[in-house]
Coordinates of C-alpha atoms and ligand atoms in Angstrom, one line a residue:
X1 CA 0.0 0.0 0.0
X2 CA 1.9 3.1 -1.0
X3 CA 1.0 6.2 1.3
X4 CA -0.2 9.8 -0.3
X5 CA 2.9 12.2 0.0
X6 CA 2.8 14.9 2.4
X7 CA 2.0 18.6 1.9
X8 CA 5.5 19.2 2.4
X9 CA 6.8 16.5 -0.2
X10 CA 4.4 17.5 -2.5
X11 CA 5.9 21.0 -2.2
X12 CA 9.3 19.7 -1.9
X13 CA 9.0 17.3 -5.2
X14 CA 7.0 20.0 -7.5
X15 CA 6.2 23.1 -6.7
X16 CA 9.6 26.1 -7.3
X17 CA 11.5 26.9 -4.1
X18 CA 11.0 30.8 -5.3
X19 CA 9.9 31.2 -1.0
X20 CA 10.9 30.5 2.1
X21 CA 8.4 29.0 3.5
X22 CA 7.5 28.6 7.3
X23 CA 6.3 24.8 8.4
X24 CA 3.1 25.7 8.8
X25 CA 0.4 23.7 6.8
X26 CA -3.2 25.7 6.3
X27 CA -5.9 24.1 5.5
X28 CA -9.2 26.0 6.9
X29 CA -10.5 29.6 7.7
X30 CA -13.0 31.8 9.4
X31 CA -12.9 35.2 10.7
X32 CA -9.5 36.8 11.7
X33 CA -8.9 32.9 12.4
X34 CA -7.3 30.0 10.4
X35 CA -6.4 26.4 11.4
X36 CA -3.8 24.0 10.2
X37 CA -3.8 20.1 8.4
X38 CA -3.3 19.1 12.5
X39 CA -6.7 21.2 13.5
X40 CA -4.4 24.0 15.3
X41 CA -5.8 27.3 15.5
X42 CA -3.7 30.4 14.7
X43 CA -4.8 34.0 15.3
X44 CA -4.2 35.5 11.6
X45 CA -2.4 39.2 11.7
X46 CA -0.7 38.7 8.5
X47 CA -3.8 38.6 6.6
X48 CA -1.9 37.0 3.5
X49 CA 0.0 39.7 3.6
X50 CA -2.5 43.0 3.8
X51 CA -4.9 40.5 1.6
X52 CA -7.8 39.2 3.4
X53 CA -9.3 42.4 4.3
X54 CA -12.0 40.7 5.8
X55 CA -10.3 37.9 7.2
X56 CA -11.6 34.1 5.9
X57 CA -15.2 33.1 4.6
X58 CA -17.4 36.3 5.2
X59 CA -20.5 35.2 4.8
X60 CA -21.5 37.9 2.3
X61 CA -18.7 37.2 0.4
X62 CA -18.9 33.0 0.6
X63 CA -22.9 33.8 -0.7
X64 CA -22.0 36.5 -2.8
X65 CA -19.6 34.5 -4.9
X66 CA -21.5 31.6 -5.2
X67 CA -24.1 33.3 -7.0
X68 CA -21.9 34.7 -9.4
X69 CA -20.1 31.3 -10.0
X70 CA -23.4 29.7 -10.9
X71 CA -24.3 33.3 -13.3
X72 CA -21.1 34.1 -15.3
X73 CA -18.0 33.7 -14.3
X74 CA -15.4 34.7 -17.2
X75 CA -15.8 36.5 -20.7
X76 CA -12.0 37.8 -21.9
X77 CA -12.4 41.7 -22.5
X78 CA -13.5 41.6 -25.7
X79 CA -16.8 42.1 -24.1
X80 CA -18.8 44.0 -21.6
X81 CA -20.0 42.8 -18.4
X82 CA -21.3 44.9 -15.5
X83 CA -20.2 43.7 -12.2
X84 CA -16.4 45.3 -13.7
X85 CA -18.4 48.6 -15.0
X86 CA -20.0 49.0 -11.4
X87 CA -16.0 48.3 -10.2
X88 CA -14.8 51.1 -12.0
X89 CA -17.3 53.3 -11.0
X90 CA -16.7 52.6 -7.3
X91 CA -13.2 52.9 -7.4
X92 CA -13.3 56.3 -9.3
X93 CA -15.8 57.5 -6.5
X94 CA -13.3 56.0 -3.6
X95 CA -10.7 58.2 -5.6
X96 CA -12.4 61.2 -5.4
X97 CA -11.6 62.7 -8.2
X98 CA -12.2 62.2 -12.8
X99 CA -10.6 59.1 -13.9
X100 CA -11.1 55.7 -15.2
X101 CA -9.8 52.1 -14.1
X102 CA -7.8 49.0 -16.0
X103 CA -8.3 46.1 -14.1
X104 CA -5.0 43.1 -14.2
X105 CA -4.5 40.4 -11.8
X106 CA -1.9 41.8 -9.2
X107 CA 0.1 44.6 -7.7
X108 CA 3.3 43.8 -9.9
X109 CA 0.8 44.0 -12.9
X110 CA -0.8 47.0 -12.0
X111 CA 2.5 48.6 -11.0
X112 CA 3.3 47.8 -14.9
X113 CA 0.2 49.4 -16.5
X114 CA 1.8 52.7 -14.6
X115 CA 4.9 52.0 -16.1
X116 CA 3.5 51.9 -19.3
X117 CA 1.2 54.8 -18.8
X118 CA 4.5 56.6 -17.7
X119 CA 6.4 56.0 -21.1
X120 CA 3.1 56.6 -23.2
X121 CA 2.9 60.1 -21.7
X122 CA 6.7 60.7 -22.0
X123 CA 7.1 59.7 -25.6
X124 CA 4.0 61.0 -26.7
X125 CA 3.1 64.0 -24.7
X126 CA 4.5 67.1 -24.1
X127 CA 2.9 67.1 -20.8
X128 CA -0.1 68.4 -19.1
X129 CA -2.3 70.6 -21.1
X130 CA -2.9 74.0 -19.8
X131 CA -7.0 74.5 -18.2
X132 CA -8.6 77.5 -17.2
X133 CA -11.8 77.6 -14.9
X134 CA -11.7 73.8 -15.2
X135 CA -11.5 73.6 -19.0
X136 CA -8.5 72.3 -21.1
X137 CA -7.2 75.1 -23.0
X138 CA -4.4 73.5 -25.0
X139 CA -1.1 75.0 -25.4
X140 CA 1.2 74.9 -28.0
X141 CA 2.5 71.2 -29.4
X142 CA 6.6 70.9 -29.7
X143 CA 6.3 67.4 -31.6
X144 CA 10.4 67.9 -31.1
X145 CA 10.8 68.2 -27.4
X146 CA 13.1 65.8 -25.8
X147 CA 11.6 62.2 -24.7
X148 CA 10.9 61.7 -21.1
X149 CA 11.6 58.2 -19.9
X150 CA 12.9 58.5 -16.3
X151 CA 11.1 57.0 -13.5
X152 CA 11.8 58.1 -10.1
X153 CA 10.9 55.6 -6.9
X154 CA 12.1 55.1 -3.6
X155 CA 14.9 53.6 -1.3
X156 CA 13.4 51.2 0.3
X157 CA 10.3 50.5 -1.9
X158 CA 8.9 47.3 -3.2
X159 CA 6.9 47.6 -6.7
X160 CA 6.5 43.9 -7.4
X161 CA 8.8 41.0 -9.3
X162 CA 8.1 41.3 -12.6
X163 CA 11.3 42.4 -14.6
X164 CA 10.0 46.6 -14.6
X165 CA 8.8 45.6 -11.1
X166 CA 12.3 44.2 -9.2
X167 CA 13.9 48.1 -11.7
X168 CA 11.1 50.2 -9.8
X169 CA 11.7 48.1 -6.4
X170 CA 14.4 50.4 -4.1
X171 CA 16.0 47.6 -2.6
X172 CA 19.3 45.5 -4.2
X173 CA 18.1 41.6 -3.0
X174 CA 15.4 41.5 -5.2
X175 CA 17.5 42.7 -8.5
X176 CA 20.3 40.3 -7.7
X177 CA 21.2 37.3 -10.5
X178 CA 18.5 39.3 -12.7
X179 CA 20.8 41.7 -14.4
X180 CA 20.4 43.6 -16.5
X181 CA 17.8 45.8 -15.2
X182 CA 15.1 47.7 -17.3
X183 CA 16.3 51.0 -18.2
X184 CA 14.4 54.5 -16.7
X185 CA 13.9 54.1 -13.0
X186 CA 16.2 56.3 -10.8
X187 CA 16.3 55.7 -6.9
X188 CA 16.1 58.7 -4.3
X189 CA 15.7 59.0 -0.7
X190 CA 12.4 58.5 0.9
X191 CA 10.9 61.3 2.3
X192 CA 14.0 63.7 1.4
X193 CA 12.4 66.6 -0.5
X194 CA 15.7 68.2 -1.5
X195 CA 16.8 65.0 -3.5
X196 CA 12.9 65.1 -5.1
X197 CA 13.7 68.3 -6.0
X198 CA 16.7 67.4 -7.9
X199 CA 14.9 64.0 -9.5
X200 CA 12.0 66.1 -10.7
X201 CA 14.5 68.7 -12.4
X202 CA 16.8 66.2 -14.1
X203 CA 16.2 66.5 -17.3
X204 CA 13.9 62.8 -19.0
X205 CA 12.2 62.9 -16.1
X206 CA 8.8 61.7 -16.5
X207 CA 7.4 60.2 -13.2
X208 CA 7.5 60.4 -9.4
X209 CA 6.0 56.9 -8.0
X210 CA 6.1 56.3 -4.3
X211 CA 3.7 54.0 -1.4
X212 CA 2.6 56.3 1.0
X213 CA 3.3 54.1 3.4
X214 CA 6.3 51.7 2.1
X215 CA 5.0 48.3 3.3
X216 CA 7.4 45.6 2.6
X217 CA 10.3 48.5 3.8
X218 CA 9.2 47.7 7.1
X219 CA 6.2 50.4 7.8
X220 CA 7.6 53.4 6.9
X221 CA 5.0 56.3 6.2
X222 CA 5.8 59.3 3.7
X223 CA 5.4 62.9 5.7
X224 CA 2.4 65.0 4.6
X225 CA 5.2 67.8 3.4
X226 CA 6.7 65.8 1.5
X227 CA 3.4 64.9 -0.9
X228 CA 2.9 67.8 -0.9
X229 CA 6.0 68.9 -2.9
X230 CA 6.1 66.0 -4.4
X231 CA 2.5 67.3 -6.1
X232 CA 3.8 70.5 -6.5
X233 CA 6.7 69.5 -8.1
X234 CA 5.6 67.4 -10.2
X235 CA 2.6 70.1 -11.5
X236 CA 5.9 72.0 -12.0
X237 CA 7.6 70.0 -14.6
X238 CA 4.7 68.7 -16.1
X239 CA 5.4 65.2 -14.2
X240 CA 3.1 62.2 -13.4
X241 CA 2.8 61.7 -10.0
X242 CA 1.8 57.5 -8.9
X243 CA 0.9 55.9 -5.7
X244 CA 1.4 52.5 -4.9
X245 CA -1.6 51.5 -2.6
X246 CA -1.1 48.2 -3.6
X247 CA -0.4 47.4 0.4
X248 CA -2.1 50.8 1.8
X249 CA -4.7 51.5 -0.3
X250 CA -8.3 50.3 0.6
X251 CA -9.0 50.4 3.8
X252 CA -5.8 49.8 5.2
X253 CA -4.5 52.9 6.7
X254 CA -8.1 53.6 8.3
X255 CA -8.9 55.6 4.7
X256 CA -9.7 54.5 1.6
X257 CA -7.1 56.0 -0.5
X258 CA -3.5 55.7 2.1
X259 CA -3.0 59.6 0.8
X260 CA -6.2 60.4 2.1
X261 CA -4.5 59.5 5.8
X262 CA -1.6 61.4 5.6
X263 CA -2.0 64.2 3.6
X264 CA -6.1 64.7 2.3
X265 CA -5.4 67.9 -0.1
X266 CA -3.0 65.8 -2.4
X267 CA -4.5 63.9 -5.5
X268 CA -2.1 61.7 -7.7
X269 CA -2.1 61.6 -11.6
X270 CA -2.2 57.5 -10.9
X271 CA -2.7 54.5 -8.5
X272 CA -2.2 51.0 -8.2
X273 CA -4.3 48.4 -6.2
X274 CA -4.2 45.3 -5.3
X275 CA -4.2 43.0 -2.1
X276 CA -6.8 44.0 -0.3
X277 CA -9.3 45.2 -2.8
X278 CA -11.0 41.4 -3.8
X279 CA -10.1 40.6 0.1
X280 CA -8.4 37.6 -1.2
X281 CA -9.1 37.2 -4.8
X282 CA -6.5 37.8 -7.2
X283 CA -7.1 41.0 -8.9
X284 CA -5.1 44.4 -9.4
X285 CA -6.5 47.8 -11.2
X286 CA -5.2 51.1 -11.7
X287 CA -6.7 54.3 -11.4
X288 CA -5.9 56.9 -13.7
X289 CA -6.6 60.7 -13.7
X290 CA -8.8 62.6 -17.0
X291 CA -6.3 65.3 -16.3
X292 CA -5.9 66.9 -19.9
X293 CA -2.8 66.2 -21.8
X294 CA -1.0 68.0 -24.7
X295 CA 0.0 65.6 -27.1
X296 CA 3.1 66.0 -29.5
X297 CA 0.3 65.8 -32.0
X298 CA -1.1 68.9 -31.3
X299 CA -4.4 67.0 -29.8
X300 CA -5.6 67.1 -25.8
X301 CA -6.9 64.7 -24.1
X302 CA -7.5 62.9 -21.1
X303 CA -4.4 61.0 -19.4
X304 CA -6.6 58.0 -18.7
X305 CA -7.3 57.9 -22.4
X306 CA -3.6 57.6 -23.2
X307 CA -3.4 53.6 -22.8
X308 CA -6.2 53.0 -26.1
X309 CA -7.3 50.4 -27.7
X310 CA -4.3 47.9 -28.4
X311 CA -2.5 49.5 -26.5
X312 CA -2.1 47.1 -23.1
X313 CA -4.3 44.1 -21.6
X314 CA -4.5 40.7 -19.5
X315 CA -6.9 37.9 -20.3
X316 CA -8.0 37.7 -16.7
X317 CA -8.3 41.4 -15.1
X318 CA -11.4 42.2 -14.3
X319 CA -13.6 38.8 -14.9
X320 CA -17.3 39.4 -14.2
X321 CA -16.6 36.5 -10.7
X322 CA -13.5 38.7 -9.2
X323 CA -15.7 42.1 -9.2
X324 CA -18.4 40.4 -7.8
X325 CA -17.0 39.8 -5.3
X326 CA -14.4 42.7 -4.9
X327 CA -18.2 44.8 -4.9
X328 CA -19.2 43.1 -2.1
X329 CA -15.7 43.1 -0.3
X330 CA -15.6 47.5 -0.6
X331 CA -19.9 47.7 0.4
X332 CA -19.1 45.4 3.4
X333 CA -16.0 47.5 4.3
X334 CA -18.8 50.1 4.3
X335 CA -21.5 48.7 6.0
X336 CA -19.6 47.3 9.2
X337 CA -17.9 50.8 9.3
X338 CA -14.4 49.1 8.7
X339 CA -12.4 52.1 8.2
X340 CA -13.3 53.6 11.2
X341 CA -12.6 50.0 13.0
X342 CA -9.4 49.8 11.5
X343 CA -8.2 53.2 13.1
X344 CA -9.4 52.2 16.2
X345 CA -7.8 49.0 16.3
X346 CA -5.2 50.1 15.0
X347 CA -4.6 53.2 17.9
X348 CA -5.0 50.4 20.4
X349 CA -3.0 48.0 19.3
X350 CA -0.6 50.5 19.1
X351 CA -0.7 51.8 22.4
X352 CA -1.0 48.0 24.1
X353 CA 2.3 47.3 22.2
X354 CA 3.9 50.6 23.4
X355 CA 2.5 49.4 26.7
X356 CA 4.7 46.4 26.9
X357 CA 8.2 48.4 27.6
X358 CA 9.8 45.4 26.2
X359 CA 13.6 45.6 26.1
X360 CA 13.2 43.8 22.8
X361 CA 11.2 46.2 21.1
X362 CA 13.0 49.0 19.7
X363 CA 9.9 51.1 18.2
X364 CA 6.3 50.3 17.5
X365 CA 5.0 52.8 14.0
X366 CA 2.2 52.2 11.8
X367 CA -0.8 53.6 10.2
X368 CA -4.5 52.2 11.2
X369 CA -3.7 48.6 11.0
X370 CA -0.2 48.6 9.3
X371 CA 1.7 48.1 12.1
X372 CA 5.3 47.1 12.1
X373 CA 6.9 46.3 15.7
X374 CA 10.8 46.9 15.1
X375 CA 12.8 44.3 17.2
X376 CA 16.2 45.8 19.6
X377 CA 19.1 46.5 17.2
X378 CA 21.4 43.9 19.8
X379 CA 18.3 41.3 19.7
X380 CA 20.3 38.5 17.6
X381 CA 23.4 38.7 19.5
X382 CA 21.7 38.7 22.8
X383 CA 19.8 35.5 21.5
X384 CA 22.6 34.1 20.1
X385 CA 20.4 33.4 17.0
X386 CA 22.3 30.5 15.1
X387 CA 24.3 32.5 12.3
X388 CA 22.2 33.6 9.6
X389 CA 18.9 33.4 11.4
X390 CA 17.4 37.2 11.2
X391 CA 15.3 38.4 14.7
X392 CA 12.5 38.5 12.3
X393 CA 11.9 35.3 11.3
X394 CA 13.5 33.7 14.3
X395 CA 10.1 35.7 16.6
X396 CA 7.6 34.7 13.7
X397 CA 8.6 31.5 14.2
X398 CA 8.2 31.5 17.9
X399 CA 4.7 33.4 17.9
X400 CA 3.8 30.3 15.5
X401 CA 4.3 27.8 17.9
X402 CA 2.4 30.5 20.1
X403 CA -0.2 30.7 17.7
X404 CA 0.0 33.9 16.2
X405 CA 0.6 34.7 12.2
X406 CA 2.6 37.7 11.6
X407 CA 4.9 38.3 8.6
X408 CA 8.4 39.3 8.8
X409 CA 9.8 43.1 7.0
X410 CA 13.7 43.1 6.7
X411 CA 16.1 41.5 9.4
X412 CA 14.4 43.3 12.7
X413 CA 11.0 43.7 11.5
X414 CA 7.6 41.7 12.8
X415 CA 4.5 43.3 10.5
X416 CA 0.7 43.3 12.0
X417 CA -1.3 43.4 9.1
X418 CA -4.8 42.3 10.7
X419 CA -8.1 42.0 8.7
X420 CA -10.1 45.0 8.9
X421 CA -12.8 43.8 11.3
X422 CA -10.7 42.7 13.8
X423 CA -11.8 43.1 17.1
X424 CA -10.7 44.3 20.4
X425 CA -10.3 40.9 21.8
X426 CA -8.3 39.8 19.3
X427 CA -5.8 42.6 19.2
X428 CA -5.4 42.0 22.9
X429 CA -5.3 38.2 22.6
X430 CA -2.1 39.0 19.8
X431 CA -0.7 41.4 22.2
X432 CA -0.6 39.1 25.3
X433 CA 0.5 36.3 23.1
X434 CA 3.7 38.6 21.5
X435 CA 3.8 39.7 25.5
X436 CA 4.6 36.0 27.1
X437 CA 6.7 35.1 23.9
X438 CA 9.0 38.0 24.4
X439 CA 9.1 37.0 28.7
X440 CA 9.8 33.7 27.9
X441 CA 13.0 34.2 25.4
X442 CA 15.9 32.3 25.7
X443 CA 18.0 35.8 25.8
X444 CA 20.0 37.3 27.9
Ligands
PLP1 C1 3.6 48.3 -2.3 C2 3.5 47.0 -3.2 N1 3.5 47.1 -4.5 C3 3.5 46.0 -5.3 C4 3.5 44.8 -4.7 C5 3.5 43.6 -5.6 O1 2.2 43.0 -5.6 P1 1.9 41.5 -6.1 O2 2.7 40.6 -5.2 O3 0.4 41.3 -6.0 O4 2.5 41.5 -7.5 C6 3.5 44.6 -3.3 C7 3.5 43.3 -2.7 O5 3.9 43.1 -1.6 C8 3.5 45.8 -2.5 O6 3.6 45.7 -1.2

């Protein structure tokens, strides 16, 4: 009788060792809960990651989806279907402002369609067309002007692993063996007006993009001055200015737009979502402004008209199933007054973590529920961590066996990324779990 391979040996035999996985096996979840192959119960703050905005199997969303799946599920683009009209709509309104939406499958994807949009406007524009009481005027069309092609982002950032993603991403490990890099994207200092100043004046420059709250950095937010000369800039020299809210976006920061936390008054030219905004279905969109252009052409028109027909796509974005059920992810969000629980929870956890006085923790920052707990700088060597092992994974690993799910950022690093309607219990349960882990370290 020949046993059935593990879930480890099947991953071990077939699937690409691209991660580093922890042992953990999941099989089940409900709530801001999940439970492995063994029937153990975790307490889920990673969220997959800022993903499962509303933790596992909301009802709504279970019922929701299974009326879809036995409707319509998938069509390509060649058609329309209205579940991904009535998407669009709702995003422009969470936006705030003219625009329309492409829909793709993930962050690194919708990072791309910005990239693209980027060197649309830069070889074919001259830049933003002159208005006047709200109406595009036009200027005057230099079909000779220099091409722009120069993207500035971030140290620190994380735009995604496609080739134009792991260019755009501010950090060396994920470029490394994948040399050459695609040409245009130029790294500055995050949060550093002076060197944004300098970016947006070099000469090609086409694009500022940044996360208004770098996630994968390690929970860094951008200061409300500096959006606001990065806008200003940028309206300057005619630049496009993106947001990444793949991580921040939608809820997470206790706003729906991340900008809308930290600095209201400033409006992007672009954004990319993803994560979050299916609550655990794959799907990524952008949001581009109808900001008037002036083409080389001597036309105007809107920026979100720029990518036309034939011009970029994905066989999957935006299938009639994975807005069905984003819909009812963003109207629950809504209804159970989500952003507002997120801040709260947020604030609290915050303070309970500040609370501790651990000597281990060295700072506790975050935005509504994008928390990131920064270990002791001395933490491995006081451990004596076995060589190689960073702090970060070495405590995810011990709030495991506590059962707790958090997700590492960097060497020193633990990230709480909770579901949106987590509750107070919970946060407190995580917080005396992280608590007795900490007391009970084999440190020094
Ligand atoms: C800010 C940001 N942008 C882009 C990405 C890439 O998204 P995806 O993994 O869906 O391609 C991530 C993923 O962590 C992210 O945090």
């Amino acid at each position: 009788m020949s046993l059935s391979p593990s879930t480890l040996e099947l991953f071990d035999q077939y699937v690409i060792p691209t991660y580093g996985r922890f042992a953990v096996r999941l099989a089940r979840g409900s709530g801001c809960r999940v439970w492995d192959e063994d029937g153990r119960e975790y307490l889920d703050f990673g969220a997959g990651i800022a993903v499962s905005s509303l933790g596992h199997c909301h009802p709504r969303v279970v019922e929701r989806m299974r009326q879809q799946l036995g409707e319509l599920v998938h069509t390509s683009n060649l058609y329309y279907t209205r579940p991904q009209g009535e998407l669009a709509k709702r995003l422009v309104d969470i936006v705030g402002a003219p625009g329309k939406i492409f829909f793709c499958n993930s962050g690194a994807e919708a990072n791309e369609a910005l990239y693209k949009l980027s060197r649309k406007f830069g070889n074919e524009a001259n830049g933003f067309a002159r208005t006047s009481g709200g109406t595009a005027t036009g200027g005057t069309a230099n079909p000779d002007a220099p091409l722009r092609r120069g993207i500035i982002t971030m140290n620190g950032s994380f735009h995604g692993r496609t080739l134009g993603g792991i260019a755009a991403t501010g950090q060396d490990k994920v470029k490394k063996g994948f040399e050459p890099m695609v040409e245009g994207f130029t790294h500055i200092p995050f949060n550093d007006c002076d060197s944004l100043n300098d970016a947006v004046d070099a000469p090609g420059t086409v694009a500022v993009m940044l996360e208004p709250v770098q996630g994968e950095g390690g929970i860094y937010p951008v200061s409300a001055e500096y959006l606001r000369t990065a806008r200003a800039l940028c309206d300057r020299r005619s630049t496009l200015l993106l947001f990444d809210e793949v991580q921040c976006g939608l809820g997470r920061t206790g706003d729906w737009n991340g900008w809308d936390t930290l600095a209201p008054d400033v409006k992007p030219d672009a954004v990319s979502w993803a994560k979050g905004i299916a609550g655990g279905f794959p799907l990524g969109a952008i949001w581009v402004s109808s900001r008037p252009v002036q083409m080389r052409s001597g036309e105007v028109k809107p920026l979100c008209d720029l990518l036309g027909p034939g011009s970029h796509g994905t066989t999957f974005g935006g299938t009639p199933l994975i807005c069905a059920g984003a819909l009812e992810v963003l109207s629950i969000i809504e209804d159970e007054r989500l952003l507002e629980n997120a801040r709260n929870q947020g604030r609290h956890a915050v303070e309970a973590l500040r609370a501790l006085q651990s000597p281990w923790i060295r700072e506790v920052r975050g935005v509504g529920l994008m928390l990131g707990i920064e270990l002791a700088a001395d933490f491995g060597s006081r451990c004596a961590l076995p060589a190689g092992k960073a702090p970060s994974i070495y405590m995810v690993e011990r709030l495991h066996e506590a059962g707790l799910l958090t997700i590492p950022s960097g060497t020193h690093i633990l990230r709480w990324l909770p579901p949106l309607n987590v509750q107070t219990t919970e946060v407190e349960e995580a917080v005396r779990i992280l608590s007795s882990v900490l007391a009970s370290l084999p440190c020094h």
